[in-house]
mmCIF file with all atom_site columns, C-alpha atoms in Angstrom:
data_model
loop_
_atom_site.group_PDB
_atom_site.id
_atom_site.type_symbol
_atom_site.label_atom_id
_atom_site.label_alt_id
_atom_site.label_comp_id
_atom_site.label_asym_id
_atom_site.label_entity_id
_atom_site.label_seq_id
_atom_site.pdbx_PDB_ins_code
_atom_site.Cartn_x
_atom_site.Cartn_y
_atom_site.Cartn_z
_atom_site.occupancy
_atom_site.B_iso_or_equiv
_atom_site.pdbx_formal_charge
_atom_site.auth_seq_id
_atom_site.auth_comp_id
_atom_site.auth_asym_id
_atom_site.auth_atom_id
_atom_site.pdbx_PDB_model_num
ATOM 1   C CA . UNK W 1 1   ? 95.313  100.522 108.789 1.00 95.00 ? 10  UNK W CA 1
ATOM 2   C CA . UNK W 1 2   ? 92.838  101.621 111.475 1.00 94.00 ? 11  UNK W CA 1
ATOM 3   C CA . UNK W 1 3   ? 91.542  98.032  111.634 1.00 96.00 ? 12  UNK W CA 1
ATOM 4   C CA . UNK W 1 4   ? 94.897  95.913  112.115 1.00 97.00 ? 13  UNK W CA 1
ATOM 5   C CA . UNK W 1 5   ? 96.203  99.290  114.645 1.00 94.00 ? 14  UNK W CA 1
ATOM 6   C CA . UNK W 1 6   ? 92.712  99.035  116.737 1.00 93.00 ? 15  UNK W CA 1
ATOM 7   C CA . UNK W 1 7   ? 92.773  95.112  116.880 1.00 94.00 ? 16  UNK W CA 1
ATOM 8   C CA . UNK W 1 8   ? 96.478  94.303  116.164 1.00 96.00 ? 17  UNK W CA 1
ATOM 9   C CA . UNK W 1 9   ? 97.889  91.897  113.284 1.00 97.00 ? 18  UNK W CA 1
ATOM 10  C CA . UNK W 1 10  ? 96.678  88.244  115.145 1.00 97.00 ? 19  UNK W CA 1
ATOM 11  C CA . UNK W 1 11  ? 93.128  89.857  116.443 1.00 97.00 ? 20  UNK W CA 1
ATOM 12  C CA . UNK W 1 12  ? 92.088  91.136  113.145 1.00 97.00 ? 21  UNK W CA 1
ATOM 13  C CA . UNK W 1 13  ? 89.422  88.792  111.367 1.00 97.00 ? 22  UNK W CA 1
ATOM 14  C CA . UNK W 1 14  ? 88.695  88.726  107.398 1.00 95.00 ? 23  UNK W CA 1
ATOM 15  C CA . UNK W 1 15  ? 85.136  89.979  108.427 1.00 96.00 ? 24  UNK W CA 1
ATOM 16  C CA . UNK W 1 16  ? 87.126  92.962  110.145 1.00 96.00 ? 25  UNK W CA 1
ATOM 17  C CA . UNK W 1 17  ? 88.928  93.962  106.820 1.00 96.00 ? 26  UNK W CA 1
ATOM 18  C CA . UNK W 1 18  ? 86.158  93.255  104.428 1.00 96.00 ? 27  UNK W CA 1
ATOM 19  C CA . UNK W 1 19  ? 84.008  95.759  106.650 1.00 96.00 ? 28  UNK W CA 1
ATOM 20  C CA . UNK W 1 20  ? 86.977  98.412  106.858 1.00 95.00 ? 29  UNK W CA 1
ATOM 21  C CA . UNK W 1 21  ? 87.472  98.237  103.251 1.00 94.00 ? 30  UNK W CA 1
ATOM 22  C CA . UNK W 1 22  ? 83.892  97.815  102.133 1.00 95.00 ? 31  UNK W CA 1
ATOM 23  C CA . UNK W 1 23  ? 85.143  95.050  99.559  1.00 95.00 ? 32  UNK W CA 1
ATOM 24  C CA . UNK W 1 24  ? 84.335  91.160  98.851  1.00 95.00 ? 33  UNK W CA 1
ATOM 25  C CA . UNK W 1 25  ? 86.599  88.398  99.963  1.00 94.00 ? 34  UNK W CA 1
ATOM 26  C CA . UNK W 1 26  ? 87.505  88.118  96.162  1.00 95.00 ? 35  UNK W CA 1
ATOM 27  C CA . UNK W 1 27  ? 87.922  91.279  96.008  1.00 96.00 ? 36  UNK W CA 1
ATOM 28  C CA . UNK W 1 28  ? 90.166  92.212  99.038  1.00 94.00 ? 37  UNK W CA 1
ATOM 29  C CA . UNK W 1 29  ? 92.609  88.830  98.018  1.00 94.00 ? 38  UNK W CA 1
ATOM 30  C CA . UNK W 1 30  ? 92.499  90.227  94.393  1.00 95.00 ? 39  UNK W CA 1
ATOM 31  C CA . UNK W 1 31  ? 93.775  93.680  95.428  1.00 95.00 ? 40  UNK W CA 1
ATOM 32  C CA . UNK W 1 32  ? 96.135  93.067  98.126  1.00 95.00 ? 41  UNK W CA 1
ATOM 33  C CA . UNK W 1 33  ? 97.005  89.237  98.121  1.00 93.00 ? 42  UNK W CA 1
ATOM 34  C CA . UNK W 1 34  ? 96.825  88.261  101.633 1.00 94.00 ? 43  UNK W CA 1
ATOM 35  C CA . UNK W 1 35  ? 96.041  89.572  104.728 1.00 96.00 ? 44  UNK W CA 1
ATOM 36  C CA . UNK W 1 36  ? 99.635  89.929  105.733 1.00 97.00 ? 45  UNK W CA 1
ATOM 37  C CA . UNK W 1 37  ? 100.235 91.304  102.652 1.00 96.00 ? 46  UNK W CA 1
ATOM 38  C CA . UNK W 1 38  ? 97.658  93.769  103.481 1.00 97.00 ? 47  UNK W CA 1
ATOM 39  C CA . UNK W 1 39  ? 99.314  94.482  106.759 1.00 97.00 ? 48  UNK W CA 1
ATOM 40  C CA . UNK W 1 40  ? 102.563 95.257  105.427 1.00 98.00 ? 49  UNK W CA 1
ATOM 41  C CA . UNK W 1 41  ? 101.107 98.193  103.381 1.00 97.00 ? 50  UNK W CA 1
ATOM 42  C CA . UNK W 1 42  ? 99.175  99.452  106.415 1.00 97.00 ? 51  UNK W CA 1
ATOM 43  C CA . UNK W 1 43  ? 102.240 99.429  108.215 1.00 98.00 ? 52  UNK W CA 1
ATOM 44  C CA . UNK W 1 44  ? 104.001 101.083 105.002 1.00 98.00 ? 53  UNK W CA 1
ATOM 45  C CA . UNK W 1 45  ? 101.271 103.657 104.896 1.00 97.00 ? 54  UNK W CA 1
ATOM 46  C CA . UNK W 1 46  ? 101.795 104.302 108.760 1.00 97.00 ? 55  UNK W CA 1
ATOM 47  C CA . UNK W 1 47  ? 105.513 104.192 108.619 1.00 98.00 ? 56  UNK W CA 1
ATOM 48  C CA . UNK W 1 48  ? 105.298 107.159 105.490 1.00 98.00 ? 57  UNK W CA 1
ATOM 49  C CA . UNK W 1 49  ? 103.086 109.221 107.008 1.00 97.00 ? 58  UNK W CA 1
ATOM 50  C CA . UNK W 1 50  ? 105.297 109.847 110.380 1.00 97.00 ? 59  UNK W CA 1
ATOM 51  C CA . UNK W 1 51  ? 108.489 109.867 107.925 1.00 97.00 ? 60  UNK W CA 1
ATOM 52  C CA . UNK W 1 52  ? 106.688 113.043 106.181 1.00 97.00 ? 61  UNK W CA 1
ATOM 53  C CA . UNK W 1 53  ? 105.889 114.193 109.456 1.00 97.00 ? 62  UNK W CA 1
ATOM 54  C CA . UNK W 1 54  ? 109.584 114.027 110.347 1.00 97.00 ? 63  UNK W CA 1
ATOM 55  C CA . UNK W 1 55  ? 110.988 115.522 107.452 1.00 97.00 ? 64  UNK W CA 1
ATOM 56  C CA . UNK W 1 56  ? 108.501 118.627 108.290 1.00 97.00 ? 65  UNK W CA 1
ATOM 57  C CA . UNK W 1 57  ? 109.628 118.663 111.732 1.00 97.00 ? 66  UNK W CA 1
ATOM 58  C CA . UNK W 1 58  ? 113.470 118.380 111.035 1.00 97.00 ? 67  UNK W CA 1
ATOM 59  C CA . UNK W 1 59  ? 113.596 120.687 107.701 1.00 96.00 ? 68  UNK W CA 1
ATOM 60  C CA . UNK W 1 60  ? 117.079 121.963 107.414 1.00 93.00 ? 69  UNK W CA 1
ATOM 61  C CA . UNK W 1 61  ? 115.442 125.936 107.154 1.00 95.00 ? 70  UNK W CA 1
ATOM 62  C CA . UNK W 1 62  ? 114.066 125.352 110.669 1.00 95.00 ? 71  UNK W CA 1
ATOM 63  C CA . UNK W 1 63  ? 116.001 126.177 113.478 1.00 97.00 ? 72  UNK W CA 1
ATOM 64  C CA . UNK W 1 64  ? 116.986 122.481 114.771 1.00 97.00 ? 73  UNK W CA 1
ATOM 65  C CA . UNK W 1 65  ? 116.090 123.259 118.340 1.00 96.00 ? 74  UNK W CA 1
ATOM 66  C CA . UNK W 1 66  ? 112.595 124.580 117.356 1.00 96.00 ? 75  UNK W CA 1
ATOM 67  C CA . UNK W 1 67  ? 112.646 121.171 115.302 1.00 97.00 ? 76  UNK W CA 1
ATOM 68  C CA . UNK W 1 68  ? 113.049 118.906 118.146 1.00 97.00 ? 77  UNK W CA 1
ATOM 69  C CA . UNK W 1 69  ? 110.664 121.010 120.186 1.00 96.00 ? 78  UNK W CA 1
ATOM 70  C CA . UNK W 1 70  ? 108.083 120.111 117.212 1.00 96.00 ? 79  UNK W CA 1
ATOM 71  C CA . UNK W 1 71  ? 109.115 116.455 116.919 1.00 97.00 ? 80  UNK W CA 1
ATOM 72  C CA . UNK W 1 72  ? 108.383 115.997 120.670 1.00 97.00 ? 81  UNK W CA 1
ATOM 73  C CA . UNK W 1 73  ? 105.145 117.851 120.441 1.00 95.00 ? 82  UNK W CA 1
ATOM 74  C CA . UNK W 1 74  ? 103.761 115.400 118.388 1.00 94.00 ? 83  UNK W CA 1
ATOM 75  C CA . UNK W 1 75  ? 104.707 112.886 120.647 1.00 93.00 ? 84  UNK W CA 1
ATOM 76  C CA . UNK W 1 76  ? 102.890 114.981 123.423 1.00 94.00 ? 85  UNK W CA 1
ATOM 77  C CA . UNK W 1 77  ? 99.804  115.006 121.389 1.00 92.00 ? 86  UNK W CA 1
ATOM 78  C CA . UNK W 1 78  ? 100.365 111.214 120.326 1.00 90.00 ? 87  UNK W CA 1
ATOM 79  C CA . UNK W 1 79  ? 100.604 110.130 124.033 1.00 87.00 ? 88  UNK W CA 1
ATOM 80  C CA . UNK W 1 80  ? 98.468  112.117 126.109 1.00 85.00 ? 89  UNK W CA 1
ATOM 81  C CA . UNK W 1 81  ? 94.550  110.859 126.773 1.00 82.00 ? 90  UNK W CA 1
ATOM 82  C CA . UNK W 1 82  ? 92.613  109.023 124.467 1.00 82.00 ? 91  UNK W CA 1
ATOM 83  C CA . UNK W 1 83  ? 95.387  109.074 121.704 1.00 81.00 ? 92  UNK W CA 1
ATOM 84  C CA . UNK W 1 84  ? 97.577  107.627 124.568 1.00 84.00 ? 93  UNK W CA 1
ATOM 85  C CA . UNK W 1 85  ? 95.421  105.350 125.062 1.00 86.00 ? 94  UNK W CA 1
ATOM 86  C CA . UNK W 1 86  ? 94.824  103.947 121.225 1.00 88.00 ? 95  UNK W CA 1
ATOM 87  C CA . UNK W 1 87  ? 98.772  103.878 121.047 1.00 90.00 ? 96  UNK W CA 1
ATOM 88  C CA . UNK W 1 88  ? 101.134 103.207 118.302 1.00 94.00 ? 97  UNK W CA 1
ATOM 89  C CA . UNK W 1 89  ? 100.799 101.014 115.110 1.00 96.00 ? 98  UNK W CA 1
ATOM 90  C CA . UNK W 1 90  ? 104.416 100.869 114.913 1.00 96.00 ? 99  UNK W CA 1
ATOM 91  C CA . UNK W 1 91  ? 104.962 99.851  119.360 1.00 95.00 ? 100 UNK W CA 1
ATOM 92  C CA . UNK W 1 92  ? 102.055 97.454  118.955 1.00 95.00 ? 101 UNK W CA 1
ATOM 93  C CA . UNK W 1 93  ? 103.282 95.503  115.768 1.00 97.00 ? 102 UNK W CA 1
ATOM 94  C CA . UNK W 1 94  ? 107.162 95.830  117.469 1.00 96.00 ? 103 UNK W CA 1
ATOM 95  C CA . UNK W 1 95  ? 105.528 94.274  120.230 1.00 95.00 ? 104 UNK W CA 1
ATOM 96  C CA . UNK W 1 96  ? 103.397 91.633  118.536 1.00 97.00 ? 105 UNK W CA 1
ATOM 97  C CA . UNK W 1 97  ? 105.538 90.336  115.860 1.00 97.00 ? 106 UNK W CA 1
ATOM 98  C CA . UNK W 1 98  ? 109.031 91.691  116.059 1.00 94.00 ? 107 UNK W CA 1
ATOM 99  C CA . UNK W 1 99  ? 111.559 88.301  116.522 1.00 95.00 ? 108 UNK W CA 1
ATOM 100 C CA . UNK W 1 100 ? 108.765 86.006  114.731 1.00 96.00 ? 109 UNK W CA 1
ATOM 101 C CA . UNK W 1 101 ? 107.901 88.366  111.263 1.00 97.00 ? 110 UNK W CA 1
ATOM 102 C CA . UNK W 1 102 ? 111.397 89.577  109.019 1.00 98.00 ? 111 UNK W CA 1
ATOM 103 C CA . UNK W 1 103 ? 109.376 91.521  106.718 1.00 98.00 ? 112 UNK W CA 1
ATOM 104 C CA . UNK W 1 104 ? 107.991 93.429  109.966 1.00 98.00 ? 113 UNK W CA 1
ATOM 105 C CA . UNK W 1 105 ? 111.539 93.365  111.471 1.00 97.00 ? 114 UNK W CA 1
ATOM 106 C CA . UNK W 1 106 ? 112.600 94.881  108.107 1.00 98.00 ? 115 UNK W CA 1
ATOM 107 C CA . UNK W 1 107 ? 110.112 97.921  108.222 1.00 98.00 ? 116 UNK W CA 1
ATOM 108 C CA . UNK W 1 108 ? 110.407 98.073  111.992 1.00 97.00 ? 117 UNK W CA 1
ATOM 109 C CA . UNK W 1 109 ? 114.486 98.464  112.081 1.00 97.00 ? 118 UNK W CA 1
ATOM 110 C CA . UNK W 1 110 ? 114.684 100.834 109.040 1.00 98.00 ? 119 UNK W CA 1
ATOM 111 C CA . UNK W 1 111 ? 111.836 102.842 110.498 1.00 98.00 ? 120 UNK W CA 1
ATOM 112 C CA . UNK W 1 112 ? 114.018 103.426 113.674 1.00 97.00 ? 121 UNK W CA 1
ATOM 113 C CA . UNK W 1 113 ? 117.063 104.013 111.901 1.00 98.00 ? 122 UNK W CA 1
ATOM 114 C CA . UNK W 1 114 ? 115.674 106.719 110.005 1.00 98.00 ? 123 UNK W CA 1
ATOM 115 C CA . UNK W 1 115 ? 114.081 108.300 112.839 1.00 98.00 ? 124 UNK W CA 1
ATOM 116 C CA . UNK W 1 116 ? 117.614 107.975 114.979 1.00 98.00 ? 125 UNK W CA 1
ATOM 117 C CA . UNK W 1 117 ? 119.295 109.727 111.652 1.00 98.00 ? 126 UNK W CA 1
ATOM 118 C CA . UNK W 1 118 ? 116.797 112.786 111.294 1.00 97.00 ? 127 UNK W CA 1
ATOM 119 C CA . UNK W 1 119 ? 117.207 113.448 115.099 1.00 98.00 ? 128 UNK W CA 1
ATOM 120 C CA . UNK W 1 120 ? 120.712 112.956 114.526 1.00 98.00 ? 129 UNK W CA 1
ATOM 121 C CA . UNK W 1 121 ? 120.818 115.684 111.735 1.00 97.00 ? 130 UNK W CA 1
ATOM 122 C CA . UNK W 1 122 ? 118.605 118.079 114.068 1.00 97.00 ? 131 UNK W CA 1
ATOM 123 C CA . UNK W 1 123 ? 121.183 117.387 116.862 1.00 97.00 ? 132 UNK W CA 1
ATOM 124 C CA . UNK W 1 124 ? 123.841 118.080 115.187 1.00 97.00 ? 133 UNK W CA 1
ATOM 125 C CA . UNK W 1 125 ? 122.809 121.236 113.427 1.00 97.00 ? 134 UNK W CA 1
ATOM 126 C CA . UNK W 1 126 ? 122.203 122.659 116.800 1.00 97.00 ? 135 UNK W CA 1
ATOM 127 C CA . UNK W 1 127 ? 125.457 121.248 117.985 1.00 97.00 ? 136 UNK W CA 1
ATOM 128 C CA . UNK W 1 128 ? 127.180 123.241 115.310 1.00 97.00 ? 137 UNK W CA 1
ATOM 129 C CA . UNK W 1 129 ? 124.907 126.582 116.270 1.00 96.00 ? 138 UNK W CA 1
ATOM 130 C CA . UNK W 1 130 ? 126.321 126.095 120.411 1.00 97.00 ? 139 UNK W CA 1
ATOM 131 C CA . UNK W 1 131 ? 122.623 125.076 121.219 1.00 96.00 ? 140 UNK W CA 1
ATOM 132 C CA . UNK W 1 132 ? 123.560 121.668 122.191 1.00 96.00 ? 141 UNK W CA 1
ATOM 133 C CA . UNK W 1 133 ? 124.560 121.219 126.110 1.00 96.00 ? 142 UNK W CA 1
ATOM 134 C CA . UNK W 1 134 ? 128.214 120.089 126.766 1.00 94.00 ? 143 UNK W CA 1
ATOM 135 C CA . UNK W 1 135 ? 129.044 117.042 126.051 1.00 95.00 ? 144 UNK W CA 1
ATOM 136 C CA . UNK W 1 136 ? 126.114 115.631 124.198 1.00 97.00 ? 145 UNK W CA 1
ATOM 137 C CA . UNK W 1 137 ? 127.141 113.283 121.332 1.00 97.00 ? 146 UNK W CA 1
ATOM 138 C CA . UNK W 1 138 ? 124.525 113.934 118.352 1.00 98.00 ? 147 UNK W CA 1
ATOM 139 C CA . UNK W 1 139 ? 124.409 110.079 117.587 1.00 97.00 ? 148 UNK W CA 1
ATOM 140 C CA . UNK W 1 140 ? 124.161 108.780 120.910 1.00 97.00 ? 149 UNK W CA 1
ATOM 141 C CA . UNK W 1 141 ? 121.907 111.252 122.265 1.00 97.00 ? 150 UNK W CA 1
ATOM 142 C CA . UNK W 1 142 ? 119.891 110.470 119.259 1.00 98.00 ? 151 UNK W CA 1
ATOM 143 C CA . UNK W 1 143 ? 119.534 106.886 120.034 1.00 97.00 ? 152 UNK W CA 1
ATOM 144 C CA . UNK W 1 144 ? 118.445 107.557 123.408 1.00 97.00 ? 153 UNK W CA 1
ATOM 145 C CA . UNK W 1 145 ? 115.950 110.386 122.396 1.00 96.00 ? 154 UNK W CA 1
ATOM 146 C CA . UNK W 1 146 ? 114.397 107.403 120.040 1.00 96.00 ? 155 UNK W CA 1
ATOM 147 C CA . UNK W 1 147 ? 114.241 104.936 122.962 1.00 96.00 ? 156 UNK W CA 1
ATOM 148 C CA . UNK W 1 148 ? 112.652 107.828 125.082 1.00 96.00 ? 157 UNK W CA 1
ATOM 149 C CA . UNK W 1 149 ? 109.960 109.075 122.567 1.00 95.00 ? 158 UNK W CA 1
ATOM 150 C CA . UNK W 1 150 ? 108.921 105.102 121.961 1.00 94.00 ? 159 UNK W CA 1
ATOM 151 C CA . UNK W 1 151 ? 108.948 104.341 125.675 1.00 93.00 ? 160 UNK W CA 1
ATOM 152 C CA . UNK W 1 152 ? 106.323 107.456 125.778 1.00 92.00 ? 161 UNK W CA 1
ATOM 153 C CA . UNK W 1 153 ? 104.398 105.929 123.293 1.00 91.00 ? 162 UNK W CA 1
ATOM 154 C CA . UNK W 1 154 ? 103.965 102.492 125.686 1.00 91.00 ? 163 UNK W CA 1
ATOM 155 C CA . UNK W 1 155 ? 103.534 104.642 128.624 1.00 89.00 ? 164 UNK W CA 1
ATOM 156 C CA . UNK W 1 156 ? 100.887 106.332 126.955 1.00 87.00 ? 165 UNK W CA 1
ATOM 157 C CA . UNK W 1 157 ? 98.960  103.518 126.831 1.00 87.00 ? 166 UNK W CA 1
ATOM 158 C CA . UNK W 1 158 ? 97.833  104.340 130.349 1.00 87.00 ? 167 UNK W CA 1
ATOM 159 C CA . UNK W 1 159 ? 96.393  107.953 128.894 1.00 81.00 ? 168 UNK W CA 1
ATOM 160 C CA . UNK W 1 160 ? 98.382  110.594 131.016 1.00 83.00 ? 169 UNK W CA 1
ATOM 161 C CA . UNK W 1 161 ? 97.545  113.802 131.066 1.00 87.00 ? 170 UNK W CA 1
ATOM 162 C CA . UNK W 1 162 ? 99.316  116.592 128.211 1.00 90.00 ? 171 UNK W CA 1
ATOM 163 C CA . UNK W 1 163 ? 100.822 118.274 131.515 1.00 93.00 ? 172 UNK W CA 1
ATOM 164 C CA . UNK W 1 164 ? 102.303 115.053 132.608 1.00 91.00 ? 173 UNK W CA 1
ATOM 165 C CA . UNK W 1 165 ? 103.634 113.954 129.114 1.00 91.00 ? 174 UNK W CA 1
ATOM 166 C CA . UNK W 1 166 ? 105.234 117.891 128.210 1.00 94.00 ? 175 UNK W CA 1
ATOM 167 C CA . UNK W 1 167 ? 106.553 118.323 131.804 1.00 95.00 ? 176 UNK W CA 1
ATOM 168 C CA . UNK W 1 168 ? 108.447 114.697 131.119 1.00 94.00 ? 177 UNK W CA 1
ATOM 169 C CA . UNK W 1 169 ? 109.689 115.954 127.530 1.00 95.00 ? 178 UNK W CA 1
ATOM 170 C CA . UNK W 1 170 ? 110.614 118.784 128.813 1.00 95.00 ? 179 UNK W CA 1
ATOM 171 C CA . UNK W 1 171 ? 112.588 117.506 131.813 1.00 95.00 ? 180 UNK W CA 1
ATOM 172 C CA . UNK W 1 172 ? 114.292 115.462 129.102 1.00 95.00 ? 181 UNK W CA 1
ATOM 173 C CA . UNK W 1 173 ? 115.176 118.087 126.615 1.00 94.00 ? 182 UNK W CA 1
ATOM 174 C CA . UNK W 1 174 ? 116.597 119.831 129.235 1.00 93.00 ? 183 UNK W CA 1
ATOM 175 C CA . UNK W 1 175 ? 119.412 117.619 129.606 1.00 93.00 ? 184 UNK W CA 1
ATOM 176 C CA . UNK W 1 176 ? 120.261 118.003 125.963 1.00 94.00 ? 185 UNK W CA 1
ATOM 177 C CA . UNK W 1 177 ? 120.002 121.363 124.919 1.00 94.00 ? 186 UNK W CA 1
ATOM 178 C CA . UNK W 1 178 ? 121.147 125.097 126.888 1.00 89.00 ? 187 UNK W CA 1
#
């Protein structure tokens, strides 16, 4: 995973994977077929492992405000400085591949989806608490909140600072919740 997020799907080499992996060229096309093959379960793996990180953020026992605040934490941490800088699997492979790859634009769209619905969930259960500003509509505000926290992740590319990137989230949250 490290490998095809560092280098991206087109840049990575065999070479690159059979050092990564510490396997033979047998080996590596015995165990995982192909490189895009391979890909698609990095991309898996990395798609899991920020759906678990979701689900933690956005548990139903959590107060849904505090749950949001968490969720867009992450992204802080995700965007500011040098893990700014390294990006997002996810952005990258959008970026790279999306329109040209279905199984990627398969993963990609159901990854989003998912995200839009937990948000969704959190909004609403603080709509339903009176934590939600006027006016806010839990699925649309959750579809732009999910266009917002990816747009951080492509601005973070340029590695702003954790004062710029919370002052932003925060300026945005504001408009959501009282």
């Amino acid at each position: 995973m490290n490998v095809f997020w560092s280098r991206g799907y087109h840049a990575t080499a065999l070479p690159d994977l059979l050092r990564a992996t510490k396997l033979s060229r047998g080996s590596l096309y015995a165990a995982f077929g192909d490189k895009h093959s391979l890909f698609l379960l990095a991309l898996d793996r990395y798609i899991a492992d920020a759906m678990t990180r979701m689900d933690i953020e956005f548990d139903s026992h959590r107060d849904p405000v505090d749950g949001l605040r968490a969720y867009l934490a992450g992204y802080v941490d995700r965007n500011s400085g040098a893990n700014g800088r390294r990006g997002c699997l996810l952005v990258a492979t959008a970026m790279e591949l999306a329109g040209r790859d279905a199984d990627v634009d398969r993963r990609i769209g159901s990854f989003f989806k998912a995200m839009e619905a937990r948000v969704a969930g959190a909004l609403s259960r603080a709509k339903a608490a009176g934590k939600l500003a006027d006016g806010v509509e839990p699925s649309s505000a959750a579809r732009v909140l999910v266009c917002f926290v990816e747009g951080l992740r492509v601005v973070g590319k340029t590695a702003p600072t954790r004062i710029i990137s919370q002052a932003t989230v925060d300026a945005f949250l504001d408009r959501f919740i009282r």
